[in-house]
XYZ file of C-alpha atoms in Angstrom:
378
model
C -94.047 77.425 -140.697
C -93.278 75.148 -143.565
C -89.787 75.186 -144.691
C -88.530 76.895 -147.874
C -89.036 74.323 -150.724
C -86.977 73.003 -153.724
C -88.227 74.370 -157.492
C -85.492 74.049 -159.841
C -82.373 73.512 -160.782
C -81.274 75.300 -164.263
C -77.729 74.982 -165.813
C -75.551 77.548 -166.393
C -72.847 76.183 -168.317
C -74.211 76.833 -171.533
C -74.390 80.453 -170.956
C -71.524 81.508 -168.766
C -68.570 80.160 -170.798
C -69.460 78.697 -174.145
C -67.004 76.251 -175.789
C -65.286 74.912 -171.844
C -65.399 71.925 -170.710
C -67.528 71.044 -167.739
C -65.965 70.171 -164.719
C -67.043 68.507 -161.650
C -68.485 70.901 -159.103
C -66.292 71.060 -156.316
C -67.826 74.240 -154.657
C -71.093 75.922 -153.008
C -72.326 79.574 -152.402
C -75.700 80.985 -151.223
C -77.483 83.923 -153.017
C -80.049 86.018 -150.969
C -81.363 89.178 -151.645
C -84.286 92.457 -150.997
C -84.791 91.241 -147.397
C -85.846 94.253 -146.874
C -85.979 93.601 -142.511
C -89.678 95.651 -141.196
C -88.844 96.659 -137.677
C -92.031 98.453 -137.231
C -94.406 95.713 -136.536
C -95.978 96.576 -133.855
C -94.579 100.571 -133.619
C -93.950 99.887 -130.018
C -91.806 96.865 -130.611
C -89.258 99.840 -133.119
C -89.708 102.243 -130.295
C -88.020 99.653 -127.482
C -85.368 98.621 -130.343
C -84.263 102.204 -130.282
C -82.478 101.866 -127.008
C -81.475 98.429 -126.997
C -77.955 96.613 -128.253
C -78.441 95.064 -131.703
C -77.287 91.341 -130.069
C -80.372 91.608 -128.187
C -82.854 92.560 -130.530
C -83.627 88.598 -131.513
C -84.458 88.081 -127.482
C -86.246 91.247 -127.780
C -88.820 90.737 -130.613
C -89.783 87.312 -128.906
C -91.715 89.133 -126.264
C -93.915 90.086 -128.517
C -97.064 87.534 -129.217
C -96.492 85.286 -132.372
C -97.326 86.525 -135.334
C -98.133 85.461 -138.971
C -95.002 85.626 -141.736
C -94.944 88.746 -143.911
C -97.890 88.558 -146.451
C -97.697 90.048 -150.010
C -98.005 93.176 -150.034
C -95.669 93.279 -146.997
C -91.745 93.518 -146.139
C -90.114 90.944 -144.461
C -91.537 91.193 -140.465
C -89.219 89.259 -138.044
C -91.121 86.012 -138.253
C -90.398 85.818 -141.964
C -86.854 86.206 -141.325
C -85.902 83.900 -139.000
C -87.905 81.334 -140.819
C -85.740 82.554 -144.151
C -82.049 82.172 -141.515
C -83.485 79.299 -140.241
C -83.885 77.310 -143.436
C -80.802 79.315 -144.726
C -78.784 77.468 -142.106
C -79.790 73.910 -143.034
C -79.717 74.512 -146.913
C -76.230 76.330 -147.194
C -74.331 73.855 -144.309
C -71.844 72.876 -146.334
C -71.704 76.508 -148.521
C -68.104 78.017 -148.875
C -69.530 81.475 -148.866
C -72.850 83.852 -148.999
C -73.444 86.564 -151.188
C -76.089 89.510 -149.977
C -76.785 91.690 -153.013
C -78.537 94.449 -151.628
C -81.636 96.205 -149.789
C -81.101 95.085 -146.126
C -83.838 97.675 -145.075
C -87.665 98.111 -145.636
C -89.306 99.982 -148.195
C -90.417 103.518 -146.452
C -87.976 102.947 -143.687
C -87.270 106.735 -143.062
C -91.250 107.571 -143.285
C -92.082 104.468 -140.934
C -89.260 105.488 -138.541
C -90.667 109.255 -138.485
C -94.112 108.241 -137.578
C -92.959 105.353 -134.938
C -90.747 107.980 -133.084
C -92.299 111.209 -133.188
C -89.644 112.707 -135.361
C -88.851 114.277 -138.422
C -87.734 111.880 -140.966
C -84.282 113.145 -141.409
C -83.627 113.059 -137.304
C -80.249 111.916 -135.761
C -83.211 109.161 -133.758
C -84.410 108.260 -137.685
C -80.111 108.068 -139.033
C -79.176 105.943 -136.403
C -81.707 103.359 -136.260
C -81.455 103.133 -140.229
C -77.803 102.140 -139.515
C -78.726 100.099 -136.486
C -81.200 98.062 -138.205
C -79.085 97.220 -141.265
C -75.957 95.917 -138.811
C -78.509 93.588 -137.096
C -79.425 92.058 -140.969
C -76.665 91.485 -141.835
C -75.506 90.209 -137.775
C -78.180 87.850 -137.914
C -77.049 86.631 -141.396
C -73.309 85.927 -140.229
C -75.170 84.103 -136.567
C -77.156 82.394 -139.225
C -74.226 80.853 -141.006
C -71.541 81.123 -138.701
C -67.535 80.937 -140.568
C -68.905 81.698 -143.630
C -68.061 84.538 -145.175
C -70.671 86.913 -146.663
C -70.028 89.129 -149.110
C -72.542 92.322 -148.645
C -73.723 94.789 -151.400
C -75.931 97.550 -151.030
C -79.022 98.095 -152.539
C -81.228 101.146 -153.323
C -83.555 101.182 -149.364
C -79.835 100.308 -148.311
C -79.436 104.571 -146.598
C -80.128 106.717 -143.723
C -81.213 109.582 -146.222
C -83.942 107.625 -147.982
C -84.729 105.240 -151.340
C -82.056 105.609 -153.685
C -80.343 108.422 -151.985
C -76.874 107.159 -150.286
C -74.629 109.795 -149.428
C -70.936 109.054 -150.514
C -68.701 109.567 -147.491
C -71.369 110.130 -145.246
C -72.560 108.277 -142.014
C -74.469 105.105 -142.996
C -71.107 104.211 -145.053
C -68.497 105.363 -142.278
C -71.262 103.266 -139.352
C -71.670 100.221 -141.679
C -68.133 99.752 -142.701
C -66.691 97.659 -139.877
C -69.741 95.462 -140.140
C -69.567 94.547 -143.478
C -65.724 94.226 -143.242
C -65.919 91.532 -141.103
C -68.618 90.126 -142.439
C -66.461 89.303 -145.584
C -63.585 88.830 -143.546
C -60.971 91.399 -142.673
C -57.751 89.524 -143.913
C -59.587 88.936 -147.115
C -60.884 92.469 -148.250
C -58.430 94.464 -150.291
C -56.250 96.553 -148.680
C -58.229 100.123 -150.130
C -61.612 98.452 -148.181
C -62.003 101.557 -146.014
C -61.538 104.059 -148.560
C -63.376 102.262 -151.489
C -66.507 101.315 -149.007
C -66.855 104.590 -147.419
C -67.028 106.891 -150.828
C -69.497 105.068 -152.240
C -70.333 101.391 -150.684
C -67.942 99.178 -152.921
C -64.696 97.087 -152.728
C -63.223 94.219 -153.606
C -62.619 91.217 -151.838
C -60.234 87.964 -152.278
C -62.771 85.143 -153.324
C -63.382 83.018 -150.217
C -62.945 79.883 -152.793
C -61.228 80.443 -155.718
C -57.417 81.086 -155.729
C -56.345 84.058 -157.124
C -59.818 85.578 -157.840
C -61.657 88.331 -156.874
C -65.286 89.255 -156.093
C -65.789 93.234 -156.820
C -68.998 94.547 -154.901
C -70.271 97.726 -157.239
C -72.582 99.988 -155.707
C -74.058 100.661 -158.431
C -77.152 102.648 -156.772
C -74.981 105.705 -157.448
C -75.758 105.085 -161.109
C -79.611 104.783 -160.976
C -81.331 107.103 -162.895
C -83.328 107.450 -159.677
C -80.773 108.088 -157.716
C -80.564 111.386 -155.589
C -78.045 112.557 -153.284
C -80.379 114.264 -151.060
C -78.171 114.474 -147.989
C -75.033 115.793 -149.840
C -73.773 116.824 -152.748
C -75.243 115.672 -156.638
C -73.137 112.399 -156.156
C -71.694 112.615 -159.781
C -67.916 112.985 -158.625
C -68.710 109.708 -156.396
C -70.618 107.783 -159.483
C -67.504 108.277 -161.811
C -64.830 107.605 -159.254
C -66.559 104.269 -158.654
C -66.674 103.496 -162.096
C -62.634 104.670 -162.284
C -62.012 102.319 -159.333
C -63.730 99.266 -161.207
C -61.381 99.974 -164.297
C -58.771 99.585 -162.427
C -59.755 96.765 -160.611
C -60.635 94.667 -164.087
C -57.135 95.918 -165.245
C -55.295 94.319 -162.616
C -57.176 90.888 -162.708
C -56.616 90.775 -166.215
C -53.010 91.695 -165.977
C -53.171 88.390 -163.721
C -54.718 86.347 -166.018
C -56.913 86.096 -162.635
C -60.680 85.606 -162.748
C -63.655 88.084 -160.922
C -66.803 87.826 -159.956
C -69.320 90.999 -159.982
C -71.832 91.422 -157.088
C -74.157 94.415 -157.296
C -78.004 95.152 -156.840
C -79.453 97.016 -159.846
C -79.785 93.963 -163.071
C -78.280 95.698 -166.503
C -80.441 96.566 -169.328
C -84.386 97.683 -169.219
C -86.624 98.437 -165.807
C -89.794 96.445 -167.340
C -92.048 98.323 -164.612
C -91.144 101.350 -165.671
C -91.097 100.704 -169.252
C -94.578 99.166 -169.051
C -95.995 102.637 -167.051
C -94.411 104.851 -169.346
C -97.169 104.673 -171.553
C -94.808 107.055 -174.293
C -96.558 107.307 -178.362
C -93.578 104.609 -179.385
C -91.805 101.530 -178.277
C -88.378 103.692 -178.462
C -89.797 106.381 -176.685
C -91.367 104.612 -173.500
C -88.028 101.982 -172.999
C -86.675 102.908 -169.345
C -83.521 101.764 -168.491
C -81.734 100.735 -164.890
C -78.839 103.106 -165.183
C -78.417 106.798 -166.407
C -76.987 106.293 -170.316
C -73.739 108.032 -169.867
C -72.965 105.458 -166.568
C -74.431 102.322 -168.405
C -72.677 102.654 -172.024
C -69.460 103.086 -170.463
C -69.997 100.595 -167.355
C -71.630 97.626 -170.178
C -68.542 98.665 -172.487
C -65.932 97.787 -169.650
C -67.808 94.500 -168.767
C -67.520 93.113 -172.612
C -63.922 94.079 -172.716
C -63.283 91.988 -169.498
C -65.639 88.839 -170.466
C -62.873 86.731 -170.185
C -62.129 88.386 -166.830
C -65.746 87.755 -165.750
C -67.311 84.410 -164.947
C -70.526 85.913 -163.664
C -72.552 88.954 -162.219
C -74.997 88.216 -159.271
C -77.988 90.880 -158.761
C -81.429 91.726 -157.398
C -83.635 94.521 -157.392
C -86.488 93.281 -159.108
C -87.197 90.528 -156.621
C -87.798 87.956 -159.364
C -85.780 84.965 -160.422
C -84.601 86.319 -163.840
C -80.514 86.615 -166.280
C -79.837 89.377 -168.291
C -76.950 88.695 -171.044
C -74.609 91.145 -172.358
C -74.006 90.548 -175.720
C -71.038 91.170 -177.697
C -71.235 93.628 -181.583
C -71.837 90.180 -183.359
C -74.489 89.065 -180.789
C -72.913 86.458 -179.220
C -73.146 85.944 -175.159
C -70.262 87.571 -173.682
C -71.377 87.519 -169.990
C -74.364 86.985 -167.613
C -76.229 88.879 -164.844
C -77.420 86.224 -162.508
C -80.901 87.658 -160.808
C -82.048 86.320 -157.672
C -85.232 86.239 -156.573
C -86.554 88.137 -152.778
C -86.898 87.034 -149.059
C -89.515 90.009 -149.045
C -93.096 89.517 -150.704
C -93.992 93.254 -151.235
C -94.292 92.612 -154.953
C -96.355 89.646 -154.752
C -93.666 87.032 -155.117
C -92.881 84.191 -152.831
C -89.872 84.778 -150.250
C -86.634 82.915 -151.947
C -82.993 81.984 -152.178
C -80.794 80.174 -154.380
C -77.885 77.790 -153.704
C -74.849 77.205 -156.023
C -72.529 74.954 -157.286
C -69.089 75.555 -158.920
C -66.083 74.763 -160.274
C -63.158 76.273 -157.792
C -60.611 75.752 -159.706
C -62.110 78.153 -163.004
C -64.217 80.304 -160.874
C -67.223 79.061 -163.238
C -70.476 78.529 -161.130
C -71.900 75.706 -162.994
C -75.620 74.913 -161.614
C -78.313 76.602 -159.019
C -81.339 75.243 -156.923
C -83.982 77.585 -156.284
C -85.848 77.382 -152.809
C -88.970 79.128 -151.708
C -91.478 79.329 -149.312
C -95.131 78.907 -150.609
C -97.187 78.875 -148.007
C -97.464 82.263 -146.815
C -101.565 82.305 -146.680
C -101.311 79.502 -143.568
C-alpha cells in the first residue's frame, strides 16, 4: 500500500494569537483521530481475539490471508491500521509528543460484538472485549512511536455500554485507566489522574514540551446532546463536576501566568449533519448544536475568559479537516478549535493525520502538514 501523502501546510499564526511575534519553530506533535479499530473482519478472527493477550493480537491477525485496506463506507480493518502506524512512525520520528482525540473503537462495536459471540450486547464477553480492544489501539499507538508520549481522549464509540453512552465511574474508565496513564506518562499526569479519569474520562497532564504548561483532556462526550448514560445513572452530576474540575484547572494556570492546551473530541459550535437533516420551517429552528445549551454556554463562556490561558483546542468527531473559532462580544478571534481529519473512511473521507510545528517556549503551535492516504480503491 502506498504511503500516506503530503496535502498542505496552512498557518496558524494568524489565528491563534493575533498581534505576537512569530518565532522559530522549535517543536513537533502528531494529531490522529476516529480510528475507529474493526476487529470483526472476518467474525472468526474477533472470536480467537477473545481469548488471547492483547501483545499478541498483531501476530494473531497475520494468520489471516491479506486483505484489502478499509474502503469507504468501512471502519478502519487491521490492514488500514498498520499501514496508518506504519507511516505514523516515519512521519512523526522526530515528534515530541502525540495527541489521540478520541473514538479508539468501531462504529456498532457492541452490536458487532453481540452477533460475533453469540451474546447479548450488554454481556460481561461484549464489556470486556470493548475494553480489550481499545488498550490494544492505543498499545499499538505507543509500539508505533515508542518514548513518545501520547496524550489520549475519548471519543463518543470510546464505551463498553454503547455510542455516546460512557458510564462515569464505571468499568471501561476503572480498565482503561492504567493504559492511558502510561501512555501519557505516569510522572507527568497530575496528581488527581485516577480520580479525574475514572469519573468521567478527563485529566490533566504536564505538557511533554512546554515548561510550565498543561494539556487538559475534556471528555466532553458527557456533554453531547446525544449522550445517554444507559449503564448508570442520567450522568448529569458527572457532566457538571467535569465542567467544575476544568474551572479549576484554568484558574490555576492562570494564577501561573502558565499556558494550556485543550484536547477533546466533540468540535464547538453547530453539528452541520444534523442541522442539514433537520429539515425544521426556519433556519433558527433546524440549527443543531454539539453540546446540550446549558453545558455549551457555560463551557464556551469559561474558554473566552481564559483565551489568554489557551493557545489552542485540538478535536475530531466529524472526521474532516476543519477550525471552529470562538469569538469574543466584539467579534474578534479569541481562540481556535483545531479539527483533525480520520484514519477511518466510514464517511467517505480519505484516512489522515496531521503533523505540527511549534514554538516551545510560548506553547503557540505555529504551522501543520496534512497527510493522507488516497489510494484506497487499489
Amino acid at each position: 500500500m502506498r504511503s500516506f501523502a503530503k496535502v498542505l501546510i496552512a498557518c496558524l499564526g494568524l489565528v491563534l494569537l493575533p498581534g505576537a511575534a512569530a518565532a522559530d519553530p522549535s517543536g513537533s506533535f502528531g494529531v490522529v483521530t476516529d480510528i475507529h479499530f474493526d476487529p470483526f473482519q472476518p467474525a472468526q478472527l474477533a472470536r480467537d481475539l477473545r481469548t488471547i493477550d492483547i501483545s499478541q493480537w498483531t501476530a494473531h491477525f497475520s494468520k489471516f490471508p491479506a486483505e484489502r485496506a478499509s474502503q469507504w463506507g468501512n471502519d478502519t480493518n487491521f490492514v488500514l491500521f498498520q499501514s496508518a502506524l506504519d507511516d505514523m512512525s516515519e512521519r512523526m520520528a522526530d515528534a515530541d509528543f502525540i495527541v489521540f482525540s478520541g473514538d479508539l473503537l468501531s462504529h456498532d462495536f457492541q452490536t458487532d460484538a453481540a452477533s460475533a459471540f453469540g451474546v447479548a450486547s450488554d454481556s460481561a464477553d461484549q464489556r470486556r472485549f470493548a475494553d480489550r480492544t481499545a488498550m490494544f489501539v492505543i498499545r499499538s499507538l505507543t509500539s508505533a512511536l515508542p518514548d513518545k508520549p501520547l496524550i489520549v481522549a475519548l471519543g463518543n464509540t470510546d464505551s463498553e455500554c454503547g455510542d455516546y453512552e460512557i458510564e462515569p465511574g464505571g468499568e471501561f474508565l476503572a480498565h482503561t485507566a492504567e493504559i492511558v496513564r502510561n501512555a501519557a506518562g505516569g510522572d507527568r499526569v497530575a496528581a488527581d489522574f485516577e480520580e479525574s479519569y475514572r469519573a468521567g474520562g478527563y485529566y490533566a497532564v504536564n505538557h511533554p514540551a512546554v515548561e510550565d504548561g498543561v494539556i487538559i483532556v475534556v471528555n466532553d462526550i458527557l456533554w453531547s446532546r446525544k449522550y445517554a448514560n444507559r449503564c448508570g445513572g442520567d450522568g448529569t452530576d458527572a457532566a457538571w463536576r467535569q465542567l467544575r474540575w476544568l474551572r479549576a484547572k484554568l484558574a490555576e494556570q492562570a494564577a501561573k501566568e502558565a499556558i494550556v492546551w485543550i484536547v477533546h473530541h466533540i468540535p464547538w459550535g453547530i453539528d452541520a449533519y444534523s442541522t442539514l437533516q433537520a429539515r425544521a420551517q426556519s433556519c433558527p429552528d433546524g440549527v443543531v448544536p454539539f453540546l446540550r445549551d446549558d453545558i455549551a454556554g457555560a463551557f464556551l463562556d469559561l474558554l473566552r475568559s481564559h483565551a489568554g490561558t489557551i493557545r489552542i483546542s485540538l478535536s475530531g468527531h466529524i472526521h474532516s479537516d476543519d477550525f471552529r473559532l470562538l469569538l469574543d462580544e466584539g467579534g474578534r478571534a479569541v481562540a481556535v478549535d483545531k479539527i483533525v481529519p480520520a484514519i477511518s473512511p466510514v464517511f467517505g473521507q480519505n484516512p489522515g493525520f496531521q503533523l505540527f510545528s511549534s514554538d516551545v517556549e510560548t506553547g503557540k503551535p505555529l504551522d501543520y502538514t496534512t497527510y493522507y492516504l488516497s489510494n484506497l480503491e487499489t
